């Protein structure tokens, strides 16, 4: 899905830049309900520190490091 897909519900203070969504707010979240066997999350690695928690079926699946630099287009999370 792309960042503007209607299946994604954002809560908090998200910004949109060049078709990408980003937030630095504590507690900001997105939810996407789907049926499938795999999840891949592609995103940017920011210059500053950052982490995100990924929940699947209501359970913590991973804490993802989103900082450290490196630019756009990284696979930040993958499960299949």
Tab-separated table of C-alpha atoms in Angstrom:
chain	number	residue	atom	x	y	z
A	1	UNK	CA	0.000	0.000	0.000
A	2	UNK	CA	1.078	3.549	-0.561
A	3	UNK	CA	1.049	6.119	2.253
A	4	UNK	CA	-2.226	7.663	1.047
A	5	UNK	CA	-4.137	4.365	0.789
A	6	UNK	CA	-7.623	4.613	2.327
A	7	UNK	CA	-6.993	1.380	4.283
A	8	UNK	CA	-4.417	3.197	6.453
A	9	UNK	CA	-5.755	5.201	9.413
A	10	UNK	CA	-3.320	7.724	10.908
A	11	UNK	CA	-3.585	9.157	14.420
A	12	UNK	CA	-1.411	11.959	15.729
A	13	UNK	CA	0.524	14.665	13.898
A	14	UNK	CA	1.706	13.173	10.610
A	15	UNK	CA	3.248	15.285	7.848
A	16	UNK	CA	3.128	14.491	4.136
A	17	UNK	CA	6.131	15.312	1.935
A	18	UNK	CA	6.476	14.086	-1.635
A	19	UNK	CA	3.879	11.375	-1.064
A	20	UNK	CA	5.550	10.096	2.109
A	21	UNK	CA	4.153	10.283	5.630
A	22	UNK	CA	6.354	10.983	8.647
A	23	UNK	CA	5.957	11.795	12.306
A	24	UNK	CA	8.194	12.431	15.283
A	25	UNK	CA	5.395	12.503	17.813
A	26	UNK	CA	5.380	10.131	20.761
A	27	UNK	CA	2.275	7.976	20.547
A	28	UNK	CA	1.526	8.770	16.895
A	29	UNK	CA	0.331	5.654	15.118
A	30	UNK	CA	-1.082	4.128	11.995
A	31	UNK	CA	-3.344	1.144	11.622
A	32	UNK	CA	-3.928	-0.974	8.559
A	33	UNK	CA	-6.186	-4.000	8.583
A	34	UNK	CA	-5.375	-6.637	5.995
A	35	UNK	CA	-5.467	-10.352	5.270
A	36	UNK	CA	-2.183	-11.865	4.178
A	37	UNK	CA	0.909	-13.785	5.138
A	38	UNK	CA	3.639	-11.151	4.879
A	39	UNK	CA	4.365	-7.559	5.853
A	40	UNK	CA	7.091	-5.349	4.407
A	41	UNK	CA	7.546	-1.777	5.577
A	42	UNK	CA	9.704	0.477	3.430
A	43	UNK	CA	10.730	3.882	4.695
A	44	UNK	CA	13.422	6.412	5.352
A	45	UNK	CA	16.293	6.219	7.833
A	46	UNK	CA	16.525	9.677	9.393
A	47	UNK	CA	19.701	11.445	10.494
A	48	UNK	CA	18.560	11.686	14.100
A	49	UNK	CA	17.623	8.840	16.411
A	50	UNK	CA	14.276	7.160	16.072
A	51	UNK	CA	12.374	3.997	16.868
A	52	UNK	CA	8.986	2.570	16.005
A	53	UNK	CA	7.063	-0.312	17.489
A	54	UNK	CA	5.378	-2.723	15.068
A	55	UNK	CA	2.346	-4.620	16.334
A	56	UNK	CA	0.726	-7.523	14.496
A	57	UNK	CA	-2.598	-8.876	15.704
A	58	UNK	CA	-2.271	-6.695	18.804
A	59	UNK	CA	1.113	-8.134	19.837
A	60	UNK	CA	4.491	-6.393	19.711
A	61	UNK	CA	6.352	-7.930	16.751
A	62	UNK	CA	9.425	-5.671	16.658
A	63	UNK	CA	11.036	-2.417	17.716
A	64	UNK	CA	12.458	-0.885	14.557
A	65	UNK	CA	15.381	1.555	14.514
A	66	UNK	CA	14.487	4.330	12.066
A	67	UNK	CA	17.487	6.566	12.760
A	68	UNK	CA	21.112	6.411	11.835
A	69	UNK	CA	20.931	8.021	8.420
A	70	UNK	CA	20.930	6.344	5.073
A	71	UNK	CA	18.110	8.087	3.249
A	72	UNK	CA	15.024	6.679	1.587
A	73	UNK	CA	13.775	3.315	0.449
A	74	UNK	CA	15.001	0.958	3.166
A	75	UNK	CA	13.143	-2.183	4.158
A	76	UNK	CA	12.612	-1.337	7.830
A	77	UNK	CA	10.545	-4.391	8.744
A	78	UNK	CA	9.850	-7.747	7.114
A	79	UNK	CA	7.930	-10.780	8.265
A	80	UNK	CA	6.607	-13.611	6.132
